[in-house]
């Protein structure tokens, strides 16, 4: 039965590794990962770090000194009229003019200047508060004590992390990994159905099946493209790990959540999820004769995958919800929801083992049933998929 499995597996793997689609998609994804993990540096290139030259029109010279102490150094006081200020702005002599009247201000500038406005508001507030304290004869030490912040330390006992930083890291890591699971399974699953349909439409399938058992052909396709997927994911994870080391936030996520346990669970649930969906994609792809029809035929499977992804996204807010727990045992949702649970909450080992066992049993059933349809579907040509199902079932009786 498994005659020619090796040659079919190696041929499919080599052809996919050499394909332009694989090379281009890998390169583009690497560029995206680099951009995502270095987003702070890229955005810094678009920021204007130079302070705008500012003029304060005020009788309180201490306000200028206070703003300089708060970090806005390119500022000076001047007694000019509004017409002179507008002329100076037009000529480029300065970029901001602020007219101070008591504890309020009116700012003139060519464009919004949020940095200046923030510092000015802070300085005006401090001047006003100092005047109120002095007028009310309040002891400054008492006021300082009232403004002293209260320290609250939080410690979490769940799997997600012991503090807010670790919890945020776990959520961020799980979100990124869920996206990776979803995109990878849907991409490589669709690749299998397209590959099978293309070979069938070009009549190449007839030559292959004449020397190879249909089930061997299906398993070789699933195994080769699965190996391709794991290789590409390993490239992405490896590059992402080293690229993220220069980003403080990304490094925090990796240090708190990106451990060996997380990678093992990721690869385990990806492999099982891929095998489950790949078998369905292969069978459905064998029942149609054109690539356009394969996309329509596989739509129910894609909707199942989308439903699992959406459930996982909503489950991020409450991973201990009963509905999340129940759905994590449904094989079509297990890869994402059980991964979500084991990363964010304490899940007993027997629950993880049970979900994996259910998935393996489901994969076995789908492969067994699917092989029956695949065997008849790859050599059946027609435009009506329902008739193909009926004909295959009649031939199996």
mmCIF file of C-alpha atoms in Angstrom:
data_model
loop_
_atom_site.group_PDB
_atom_site.id
_atom_site.type_symbol
_atom_site.label_atom_id
_atom_site.label_comp_id
_atom_site.label_asym_id
_atom_site.label_seq_id
_atom_site.Cartn_x
_atom_site.Cartn_y
_atom_site.Cartn_z
ATOM 1 C CA UNK A 1 0.000 0.000 0.000
ATOM 2 C CA UNK A 2 2.829 2.407 0.848
ATOM 3 C CA UNK A 3 4.772 1.593 -2.298
ATOM 4 C CA UNK A 4 6.288 4.791 -3.807
ATOM 5 C CA UNK A 5 5.506 6.823 -0.661
ATOM 6 C CA UNK A 6 9.136 7.967 -0.363
ATOM 7 C CA UNK A 7 9.557 9.144 -3.975
ATOM 8 C CA UNK A 8 6.200 10.960 -3.921
ATOM 9 C CA UNK A 9 7.020 12.582 -0.578
ATOM 10 C CA UNK A 10 10.490 13.758 -1.644
ATOM 11 C CA UNK A 11 9.293 14.931 -5.074
ATOM 12 C CA UNK A 12 6.471 17.019 -3.587
ATOM 13 C CA UNK A 13 8.728 18.459 -0.889
ATOM 14 C CA UNK A 14 11.512 19.371 -3.325
ATOM 15 C CA UNK A 15 9.127 20.951 -5.817
ATOM 16 C CA UNK A 16 7.535 23.088 -3.100
ATOM 17 C CA UNK A 17 10.878 24.135 -1.615
ATOM 18 C CA UNK A 18 12.069 25.281 -5.044
ATOM 19 C CA UNK A 19 8.846 27.040 -5.969
ATOM 20 C CA UNK A 20 8.825 30.822 -6.288
ATOM 21 C CA UNK A 21 5.691 31.010 -4.129
ATOM 22 C CA UNK A 22 7.500 29.419 -1.166
ATOM 23 C CA UNK A 23 10.603 31.583 -1.536
ATOM 24 C CA UNK A 24 8.658 34.828 -2.001
ATOM 25 C CA UNK A 25 6.206 34.120 0.842
ATOM 26 C CA UNK A 26 9.069 33.212 3.178
ATOM 27 C CA UNK A 27 11.005 36.363 2.297
ATOM 28 C CA UNK A 28 7.969 38.640 2.646
ATOM 29 C CA UNK A 29 7.021 37.094 5.996
ATOM 30 C CA UNK A 30 10.588 37.525 7.274
ATOM 31 C CA UNK A 31 10.468 41.180 6.248
ATOM 32 C CA UNK A 32 7.133 41.561 8.054
ATOM 33 C CA UNK A 33 8.536 39.927 11.203
ATOM 34 C CA UNK A 34 11.555 42.224 11.087
ATOM 35 C CA UNK A 35 9.319 45.269 10.691
ATOM 36 C CA UNK A 36 6.940 44.145 13.445
ATOM 37 C CA UNK A 37 9.694 43.412 15.973
ATOM 38 C CA UNK A 38 11.445 46.707 15.174
ATOM 39 C CA UNK A 39 8.339 48.861 14.842
ATOM 40 C CA UNK A 40 9.570 51.338 17.458
ATOM 41 C CA UNK A 41 12.752 52.036 15.492
ATOM 42 C CA UNK A 42 10.872 52.373 12.208
ATOM 43 C CA UNK A 43 8.354 54.800 13.713
ATOM 44 C CA UNK A 44 11.166 56.823 15.283
ATOM 45 C CA UNK A 45 12.327 57.747 11.776
ATOM 46 C CA UNK A 46 9.042 59.572 11.210
ATOM 47 C CA UNK A 47 9.088 61.462 14.502
ATOM 48 C CA UNK A 48 10.239 65.063 14.821
ATOM 49 C CA UNK A 49 12.583 64.983 17.798
ATOM 50 C CA UNK A 50 13.648 68.635 17.568
ATOM 51 C CA UNK A 51 11.800 71.005 19.863
ATOM 52 C CA UNK A 52 9.974 73.893 18.192
ATOM 53 C CA UNK A 53 11.354 77.321 19.110
ATOM 54 C CA UNK A 54 8.806 78.955 21.408
ATOM 55 C CA UNK A 55 8.144 82.458 22.767
ATOM 56 C CA UNK A 56 6.238 83.143 25.998
ATOM 57 C CA UNK A 57 4.470 86.464 26.336
ATOM 58 C CA UNK A 58 4.035 86.680 30.124
ATOM 59 C CA UNK A 59 4.795 88.820 33.149
ATOM 60 C CA UNK A 60 5.808 85.744 35.156
ATOM 61 C CA UNK A 61 9.438 84.990 34.264
ATOM 62 C CA UNK A 62 9.384 81.977 36.592
ATOM 63 C CA UNK A 63 7.085 80.219 34.126
ATOM 64 C CA UNK A 64 9.820 80.183 31.476
ATOM 65 C CA UNK A 65 12.333 78.786 33.960
ATOM 66 C CA UNK A 66 9.812 76.159 35.108
ATOM 67 C CA UNK A 67 9.150 74.980 31.550
ATOM 68 C CA UNK A 68 12.872 74.664 30.920
ATOM 69 C CA UNK A 69 13.217 72.572 34.063
ATOM 70 C CA UNK A 70 10.405 70.355 32.806
ATOM 71 C CA UNK A 71 12.402 69.575 29.655
ATOM 72 C CA UNK A 72 11.337 72.212 27.138
ATOM 73 C CA UNK A 73 14.589 74.138 26.733
ATOM 74 C CA UNK A 74 14.108 76.007 23.445
ATOM 75 C CA UNK A 75 11.912 78.704 24.969
ATOM 76 C CA UNK A 76 12.333 82.339 25.996
ATOM 77 C CA UNK A 77 10.224 85.263 27.205
ATOM 78 C CA UNK A 78 9.458 88.286 25.094
ATOM 79 C CA UNK A 79 7.015 91.213 25.208
ATOM 80 C CA UNK A 80 5.528 91.289 21.714
ATOM 81 C CA UNK A 81 2.092 92.027 20.367
ATOM 82 C CA UNK A 82 -0.118 89.551 18.560
ATOM 83 C CA UNK A 83 0.534 91.203 15.186
ATOM 84 C CA UNK A 84 4.275 90.950 15.780
ATOM 85 C CA UNK A 85 3.853 87.329 16.794
ATOM 86 C CA UNK A 86 1.956 86.486 13.619
ATOM 87 C CA UNK A 87 4.588 88.261 11.508
ATOM 88 C CA UNK A 88 7.367 86.367 13.272
ATOM 89 C CA UNK A 89 5.598 83.045 12.688
ATOM 90 C CA UNK A 90 5.160 83.866 8.990
ATOM 91 C CA UNK A 91 8.845 84.814 8.669
ATOM 92 C CA UNK A 92 10.004 81.708 10.511
ATOM 93 C CA UNK A 93 11.677 83.603 13.364
ATOM 94 C CA UNK A 94 10.030 81.202 15.815
ATOM 95 C CA UNK A 95 7.460 78.412 15.618
ATOM 96 C CA UNK A 96 5.254 78.938 18.677
ATOM 97 C CA UNK A 97 4.005 81.986 20.526
ATOM 98 C CA UNK A 98 2.011 81.585 23.760
ATOM 99 C CA UNK A 99 0.176 84.476 25.377
ATOM 100 C CA UNK A 100 -0.228 83.856 29.124
ATOM 101 C CA UNK A 101 -3.088 85.473 31.026
ATOM 102 C CA UNK A 102 -3.243 84.305 34.639
ATOM 103 C CA UNK A 103 -3.515 80.509 34.653
ATOM 104 C CA UNK A 104 -4.767 80.290 31.048
ATOM 105 C CA UNK A 105 -2.920 80.502 27.738
ATOM 106 C CA UNK A 106 -3.542 81.149 24.060
ATOM 107 C CA UNK A 107 -1.101 79.436 21.677
ATOM 108 C CA UNK A 108 -0.299 80.444 18.090
ATOM 109 C CA UNK A 109 1.566 78.031 15.817
ATOM 110 C CA UNK A 110 1.672 76.797 12.217
ATOM 111 C CA UNK A 111 0.718 73.237 13.222
ATOM 112 C CA UNK A 112 -0.216 71.305 16.372
ATOM 113 C CA UNK A 113 2.584 71.170 18.937
ATOM 114 C CA UNK A 114 1.491 68.553 21.505
ATOM 115 C CA UNK A 115 4.862 68.433 23.302
ATOM 116 C CA UNK A 116 4.838 72.181 23.975
ATOM 117 C CA UNK A 117 1.155 72.175 24.956
ATOM 118 C CA UNK A 118 1.651 69.342 27.461
ATOM 119 C CA UNK A 119 4.627 71.024 29.148
ATOM 120 C CA UNK A 120 2.824 74.373 29.203
ATOM 121 C CA UNK A 121 -0.259 72.869 30.848
ATOM 122 C CA UNK A 122 1.914 71.173 33.460
ATOM 123 C CA UNK A 123 3.805 74.380 34.214
ATOM 124 C CA UNK A 124 0.630 76.487 34.483
ATOM 125 C CA UNK A 125 -0.925 73.904 36.786
ATOM 126 C CA UNK A 126 2.121 73.938 39.076
ATOM 127 C CA UNK A 127 2.167 77.750 39.211
ATOM 128 C CA UNK A 128 -1.571 77.869 39.993
ATOM 129 C CA UNK A 129 -1.272 75.187 42.680
ATOM 130 C CA UNK A 130 1.657 76.999 44.313
ATOM 131 C CA UNK A 131 -0.357 80.225 44.457
ATOM 132 C CA UNK A 132 -3.389 78.414 45.934
ATOM 133 C CA UNK A 133 -1.251 76.688 48.563
ATOM 134 C CA UNK A 134 0.351 79.967 49.548
ATOM 135 C CA UNK A 135 -3.000 81.800 49.685
ATOM 136 C CA UNK A 136 -4.619 79.023 51.735
ATOM 137 C CA UNK A 137 -1.690 78.787 54.122
ATOM 138 C CA UNK A 138 -1.468 74.988 53.723
ATOM 139 C CA UNK A 139 1.598 73.187 54.998
ATOM 140 C CA UNK A 140 3.436 71.947 51.859
ATOM 141 C CA UNK A 141 4.520 68.738 53.659
ATOM 142 C CA UNK A 142 0.872 67.838 54.345
ATOM 143 C CA UNK A 143 -0.048 68.434 50.718
ATOM 144 C CA UNK A 144 2.905 66.317 49.560
ATOM 145 C CA UNK A 145 1.779 63.514 51.854
ATOM 146 C CA UNK A 146 -1.757 63.664 50.440
ATOM 147 C CA UNK A 147 -0.415 63.399 46.885
ATOM 148 C CA UNK A 148 1.862 60.490 47.734
ATOM 149 C CA UNK A 149 0.734 57.485 45.626
ATOM 150 C CA UNK A 150 -0.450 54.313 47.318
ATOM 151 C CA UNK A 151 1.537 51.226 46.342
ATOM 152 C CA UNK A 152 -0.437 48.090 45.444
ATOM 153 C CA UNK A 153 1.483 44.957 44.480
ATOM 154 C CA UNK A 154 -0.424 42.314 42.536
ATOM 155 C CA UNK A 155 0.565 38.659 42.385
ATOM 156 C CA UNK A 156 -1.312 36.213 40.139
ATOM 157 C CA UNK A 157 -1.394 32.507 40.832
ATOM 158 C CA UNK A 158 -2.559 31.442 37.362
ATOM 159 C CA UNK A 159 -0.483 30.019 34.533
ATOM 160 C CA UNK A 160 -0.435 33.327 32.625
ATOM 161 C CA UNK A 161 2.055 35.089 34.926
ATOM 162 C CA UNK A 162 2.786 36.284 38.442
ATOM 163 C CA UNK A 163 2.390 40.004 37.689
ATOM 164 C CA UNK A 164 0.877 42.344 35.111
ATOM 165 C CA UNK A 165 3.997 42.360 32.914
ATOM 166 C CA UNK A 166 4.120 38.575 32.728
ATOM 167 C CA UNK A 167 0.367 38.370 32.142
ATOM 168 C CA UNK A 168 0.588 40.875 29.299
ATOM 169 C CA UNK A 169 3.503 38.928 27.824
ATOM 170 C CA UNK A 170 1.526 35.691 27.920
ATOM 171 C CA UNK A 171 -1.501 37.276 26.238
ATOM 172 C CA UNK A 172 0.681 38.863 23.545
ATOM 173 C CA UNK A 173 2.534 35.599 22.903
ATOM 174 C CA UNK A 174 -0.671 33.561 22.720
ATOM 175 C CA UNK A 175 -2.256 36.094 20.350
ATOM 176 C CA UNK A 176 0.714 35.958 17.964
ATOM 177 C CA UNK A 177 0.879 32.153 18.113
ATOM 178 C CA UNK A 178 -2.874 31.822 17.486
ATOM 179 C CA UNK A 179 -2.482 33.990 14.413
ATOM 180 C CA UNK A 180 0.402 31.777 13.282
ATOM 181 C CA UNK A 181 -1.657 28.608 13.822
ATOM 182 C CA UNK A 182 -4.657 29.991 11.952
ATOM 183 C CA UNK A 183 -2.745 31.366 8.970
ATOM 184 C CA UNK A 184 -0.500 28.300 8.656
ATOM 185 C CA UNK A 185 -3.281 25.710 8.797
ATOM 186 C CA UNK A 186 -5.522 27.566 6.371
ATOM 187 C CA UNK A 187 -2.616 28.289 3.992
ATOM 188 C CA UNK A 188 -1.136 24.805 3.824
ATOM 189 C CA UNK A 189 -4.513 23.069 3.946
ATOM 190 C CA UNK A 190 -5.677 25.077 0.952
ATOM 191 C CA UNK A 191 -2.373 24.280 -0.752
ATOM 192 C CA UNK A 192 -3.141 20.565 -0.517
ATOM 193 C CA UNK A 193 -6.615 20.855 -2.047
ATOM 194 C CA UNK A 194 -5.284 23.064 -4.836
ATOM 195 C CA UNK A 195 -2.403 20.654 -5.516
ATOM 196 C CA UNK A 196 -4.711 17.647 -5.750
ATOM 197 C CA UNK A 197 -7.237 19.464 -7.954
ATOM 198 C CA UNK A 198 -4.490 20.776 -10.269
ATOM 199 C CA UNK A 199 -3.052 17.299 -10.801
ATOM 200 C CA UNK A 200 -6.509 15.938 -11.396
ATOM 201 C CA UNK A 201 -7.505 18.654 -13.907
ATOM 202 C CA UNK A 202 -4.271 18.189 -15.891
ATOM 203 C CA UNK A 203 -4.770 14.376 -16.014
ATOM 204 C CA UNK A 204 -1.417 13.899 -14.270
ATOM 205 C CA UNK A 205 -3.343 12.105 -11.535
ATOM 206 C CA UNK A 206 -4.134 9.233 -13.900
ATOM 207 C CA UNK A 207 -0.424 8.578 -14.457
ATOM 208 C CA UNK A 208 0.326 8.759 -10.732
ATOM 209 C CA UNK A 209 -2.538 6.494 -9.651
ATOM 210 C CA UNK A 210 -1.577 3.896 -12.271
ATOM 211 C CA UNK A 211 1.607 3.201 -10.281
ATOM 212 C CA UNK A 212 0.677 4.352 -6.769
ATOM 213 C CA UNK A 213 -2.157 3.575 -4.389
ATOM 214 C CA UNK A 214 -4.478 6.624 -3.966
ATOM 215 C CA UNK A 215 -4.160 6.546 -0.178
ATOM 216 C CA UNK A 216 -0.365 6.535 -0.486
ATOM 217 C CA UNK A 217 -0.619 9.546 -2.760
ATOM 218 C CA UNK A 218 -2.839 11.386 -0.258
ATOM 219 C CA UNK A 219 -0.597 10.637 2.711
ATOM 220 C CA UNK A 220 2.530 11.604 0.768
ATOM 221 C CA UNK A 221 0.972 14.953 -0.148
ATOM 222 C CA UNK A 222 -0.131 15.646 3.417
ATOM 223 C CA UNK A 223 3.257 14.626 4.883
ATOM 224 C CA UNK A 224 5.350 16.612 2.372
ATOM 225 C CA UNK A 225 3.392 19.836 2.708
ATOM 226 C CA UNK A 226 3.268 19.339 6.490
ATOM 227 C CA UNK A 227 7.068 19.102 6.535
ATOM 228 C CA UNK A 228 7.208 22.255 4.440
ATOM 229 C CA UNK A 229 4.936 24.000 6.938
ATOM 230 C CA UNK A 230 7.034 22.968 9.946
ATOM 231 C CA UNK A 231 10.206 24.080 8.176
ATOM 232 C CA UNK A 232 8.734 27.479 7.367
ATOM 233 C CA UNK A 233 7.379 27.923 10.896
ATOM 234 C CA UNK A 234 10.816 27.024 12.316
ATOM 235 C CA UNK A 235 12.371 29.703 10.077
ATOM 236 C CA UNK A 236 9.828 32.289 11.214
ATOM 237 C CA UNK A 237 10.194 31.457 14.917
ATOM 238 C CA UNK A 238 13.993 31.418 14.728
ATOM 239 C CA UNK A 239 14.230 34.697 12.857
ATOM 240 C CA UNK A 240 11.564 36.263 15.057
ATOM 241 C CA UNK A 241 13.448 35.247 18.201
ATOM 242 C CA UNK A 242 16.736 36.858 17.144
ATOM 243 C CA UNK A 243 15.047 39.887 15.566
ATOM 244 C CA UNK A 244 13.005 40.541 18.711
ATOM 245 C CA UNK A 245 16.074 40.674 20.952
ATOM 246 C CA UNK A 246 16.625 44.310 19.958
ATOM 247 C CA UNK A 247 13.065 45.271 20.926
ATOM 248 C CA UNK A 248 12.475 45.792 24.636
ATOM 249 C CA UNK A 249 8.774 44.887 24.598
ATOM 250 C CA UNK A 250 9.233 41.874 22.317
ATOM 251 C CA UNK A 251 12.124 40.666 24.458
ATOM 252 C CA UNK A 252 9.903 40.976 27.542
ATOM 253 C CA UNK A 253 7.283 38.794 25.836
ATOM 254 C CA UNK A 254 9.869 36.170 24.886
ATOM 255 C CA UNK A 255 11.476 36.125 28.350
ATOM 256 C CA UNK A 256 8.143 35.724 30.159
ATOM 257 C CA UNK A 257 6.206 33.483 27.771
ATOM 258 C CA UNK A 258 8.408 32.150 24.970
ATOM 259 C CA UNK A 259 9.795 29.075 26.710
ATOM 260 C CA UNK A 260 10.369 25.495 25.574
ATOM 261 C CA UNK A 261 7.003 24.410 26.966
ATOM 262 C CA UNK A 262 5.190 26.962 24.791
ATOM 263 C CA UNK A 263 7.067 25.887 21.643
ATOM 264 C CA UNK A 264 6.341 22.204 22.324
ATOM 265 C CA UNK A 265 2.619 22.861 22.766
ATOM 266 C CA UNK A 266 2.614 25.085 19.666
ATOM 267 C CA UNK A 267 4.215 22.417 17.466
ATOM 268 C CA UNK A 268 2.031 19.662 18.945
ATOM 269 C CA UNK A 269 -1.272 21.412 18.358
ATOM 270 C CA UNK A 270 -0.168 22.722 14.965
ATOM 271 C CA UNK A 271 0.773 19.223 13.804
ATOM 272 C CA UNK A 272 -2.490 17.705 15.004
ATOM 273 C CA UNK A 273 -4.564 20.591 13.651
ATOM 274 C CA UNK A 274 -2.780 20.434 10.328
ATOM 275 C CA UNK A 275 -3.324 16.670 9.948
ATOM 276 C CA UNK A 276 -7.003 17.034 10.830
ATOM 277 C CA UNK A 277 -7.734 19.826 8.379
ATOM 278 C CA UNK A 278 -5.285 18.645 5.709
ATOM 279 C CA UNK A 279 -7.083 15.307 5.418
ATOM 280 C CA UNK A 280 -10.397 17.092 4.866
ATOM 281 C CA UNK A 281 -8.857 19.499 2.374
ATOM 282 C CA UNK A 282 -7.302 16.616 0.414
ATOM 283 C CA UNK A 283 -10.541 14.631 0.254
ATOM 284 C CA UNK A 284 -12.644 17.613 -0.791
ATOM 285 C CA UNK A 285 -10.035 18.637 -3.356
ATOM 286 C CA UNK A 286 -10.228 15.174 -4.937
ATOM 287 C CA UNK A 287 -13.974 15.505 -5.533
ATOM 288 C CA UNK A 288 -13.761 18.402 -7.997
ATOM 289 C CA UNK A 289 -12.018 18.815 -11.330
ATOM 290 C CA UNK A 290 -11.203 22.538 -11.345
ATOM 291 C CA UNK A 291 -9.310 24.804 -8.939
ATOM 292 C CA UNK A 292 -12.224 27.263 -8.852
ATOM 293 C CA UNK A 293 -14.525 24.503 -7.654
ATOM 294 C CA UNK A 294 -12.069 23.384 -4.961
ATOM 295 C CA UNK A 295 -12.258 26.796 -3.312
ATOM 296 C CA UNK A 296 -16.043 26.502 -3.082
ATOM 297 C CA UNK A 297 -15.883 22.876 -1.926
ATOM 298 C CA UNK A 298 -13.448 23.627 0.911
ATOM 299 C CA UNK A 299 -15.405 26.653 2.178
ATOM 300 C CA UNK A 300 -17.195 24.673 4.985
ATOM 301 C CA UNK A 301 -13.812 23.501 6.305
ATOM 302 C CA UNK A 302 -12.462 27.049 6.217
ATOM 303 C CA UNK A 303 -15.541 28.256 8.100
ATOM 304 C CA UNK A 304 -14.852 25.655 10.813
ATOM 305 C CA UNK A 305 -11.310 26.970 11.116
ATOM 306 C CA UNK A 306 -12.526 30.585 11.217
ATOM 307 C CA UNK A 307 -15.041 29.675 13.935
ATOM 308 C CA UNK A 308 -12.249 28.157 16.031
ATOM 309 C CA UNK A 309 -10.081 31.220 15.560
ATOM 310 C CA UNK A 310 -12.891 33.600 16.553
ATOM 311 C CA UNK A 311 -13.677 31.476 19.608
ATOM 312 C CA UNK A 312 -10.016 31.695 20.613
ATOM 313 C CA UNK A 313 -9.973 35.485 20.145
ATOM 314 C CA UNK A 314 -13.031 35.883 22.391
ATOM 315 C CA UNK A 315 -11.564 33.321 24.784
ATOM 316 C CA UNK A 316 -8.524 35.508 25.377
ATOM 317 C CA UNK A 317 -10.697 37.745 27.561
ATOM 318 C CA UNK A 318 -11.869 34.840 29.714
ATOM 319 C CA UNK A 319 -9.916 31.611 29.094
ATOM 320 C CA UNK A 320 -11.638 29.915 32.055
ATOM 321 C CA UNK A 321 -15.157 30.374 30.630
ATOM 322 C CA UNK A 322 -17.156 27.109 30.513
ATOM 323 C CA UNK A 323 -17.815 27.475 26.785
ATOM 324 C CA UNK A 324 -14.065 27.749 26.112
ATOM 325 C CA UNK A 325 -13.430 24.640 28.195
ATOM 326 C CA UNK A 326 -16.135 22.647 26.403
ATOM 327 C CA UNK A 327 -15.098 23.724 22.910
ATOM 328 C CA UNK A 328 -11.451 22.909 23.657
ATOM 329 C CA UNK A 329 -12.447 19.203 23.502
ATOM 330 C CA UNK A 330 -14.096 19.576 20.077
ATOM 331 C CA UNK A 331 -11.400 18.322 17.660
ATOM 332 C CA UNK A 332 -11.938 21.090 15.114
ATOM 333 C CA UNK A 333 -11.391 23.758 17.794
ATOM 334 C CA UNK A 334 -8.851 21.959 19.997
ATOM 335 C CA UNK A 335 -5.647 23.223 18.280
ATOM 336 C CA UNK A 336 -6.420 26.837 19.155
ATOM 337 C CA UNK A 337 -8.577 26.676 22.273
ATOM 338 C CA UNK A 338 -6.562 24.053 24.162
ATOM 339 C CA UNK A 339 -3.351 25.890 23.284
ATOM 340 C CA UNK A 340 -5.002 29.044 24.623
ATOM 341 C CA UNK A 341 -5.959 27.322 27.872
ATOM 342 C CA UNK A 342 -2.625 25.622 28.585
ATOM 343 C CA UNK A 343 -0.816 28.931 28.096
ATOM 344 C CA UNK A 344 -3.090 31.155 30.220
ATOM 345 C CA UNK A 345 -4.656 28.924 32.905
ATOM 346 C CA UNK A 346 -3.720 25.841 34.873
ATOM 347 C CA UNK A 347 -5.009 22.842 32.931
ATOM 348 C CA UNK A 348 -4.605 19.347 34.443
ATOM 349 C CA UNK A 349 -2.375 17.044 32.429
ATOM 350 C CA UNK A 350 -5.193 14.548 31.949
ATOM 351 C CA UNK A 351 -7.337 17.189 30.224
ATOM 352 C CA UNK A 352 -4.552 17.985 27.766
ATOM 353 C CA UNK A 353 -3.952 14.268 27.179
ATOM 354 C CA UNK A 354 -7.689 13.690 26.680
ATOM 355 C CA UNK A 355 -7.995 16.469 24.095
ATOM 356 C CA UNK A 356 -4.936 15.187 22.228
ATOM 357 C CA UNK A 357 -6.315 11.636 22.344
ATOM 358 C CA UNK A 358 -9.667 12.787 20.941
ATOM 359 C CA UNK A 359 -7.865 14.647 18.165
ATOM 360 C CA UNK A 360 -5.713 11.646 17.250
ATOM 361 C CA UNK A 361 -8.797 9.387 17.155
ATOM 362 C CA UNK A 362 -10.663 11.934 15.008
ATOM 363 C CA UNK A 363 -7.714 12.218 12.631
ATOM 364 C CA UNK A 364 -7.653 8.426 12.309
ATOM 365 C CA UNK A 365 -11.376 8.293 11.510
ATOM 366 C CA UNK A 366 -11.126 11.141 8.983
ATOM 367 C CA UNK A 367 -8.123 9.536 7.281
ATOM 368 C CA UNK A 368 -9.903 6.162 7.126
ATOM 369 C CA UNK A 369 -13.178 7.570 5.805
ATOM 370 C CA UNK A 370 -11.418 10.116 3.645
ATOM 371 C CA UNK A 371 -9.247 7.491 2.002
ATOM 372 C CA UNK A 372 -12.397 5.745 0.745
ATOM 373 C CA UNK A 373 -13.634 8.907 -0.929
ATOM 374 C CA UNK A 374 -10.163 9.935 -2.087
ATOM 375 C CA UNK A 375 -9.628 6.585 -3.776
ATOM 376 C CA UNK A 376 -12.740 7.057 -5.896
ATOM 377 C CA UNK A 377 -12.670 10.849 -6.169
ATOM 378 C CA UNK A 378 -9.263 11.327 -7.789
ATOM 379 C CA UNK A 379 -10.330 9.419 -10.920
ATOM 380 C CA UNK A 380 -13.901 10.688 -11.111
ATOM 381 C CA UNK A 381 -14.435 13.637 -13.437
ATOM 382 C CA UNK A 382 -17.533 15.757 -13.514
ATOM 383 C CA UNK A 383 -19.011 19.125 -12.653
ATOM 384 C CA UNK A 384 -21.465 17.998 -9.977
ATOM 385 C CA UNK A 385 -19.801 17.203 -6.665
ATOM 386 C CA UNK A 386 -23.015 15.698 -5.231
ATOM 387 C CA UNK A 387 -23.158 13.195 -8.075
ATOM 388 C CA UNK A 388 -19.519 12.355 -7.453
ATOM 389 C CA UNK A 389 -20.257 11.589 -3.798
ATOM 390 C CA UNK A 390 -23.228 9.407 -4.805
ATOM 391 C CA UNK A 391 -21.196 7.576 -7.465
ATOM 392 C CA UNK A 392 -18.300 6.949 -5.068
ATOM 393 C CA UNK A 393 -20.653 5.596 -2.417
ATOM 394 C CA UNK A 394 -22.297 3.272 -4.962
ATOM 395 C CA UNK A 395 -18.893 2.013 -6.087
ATOM 396 C CA UNK A 396 -17.944 1.295 -2.464
ATOM 397 C CA UNK A 397 -21.016 -0.873 -1.921
#
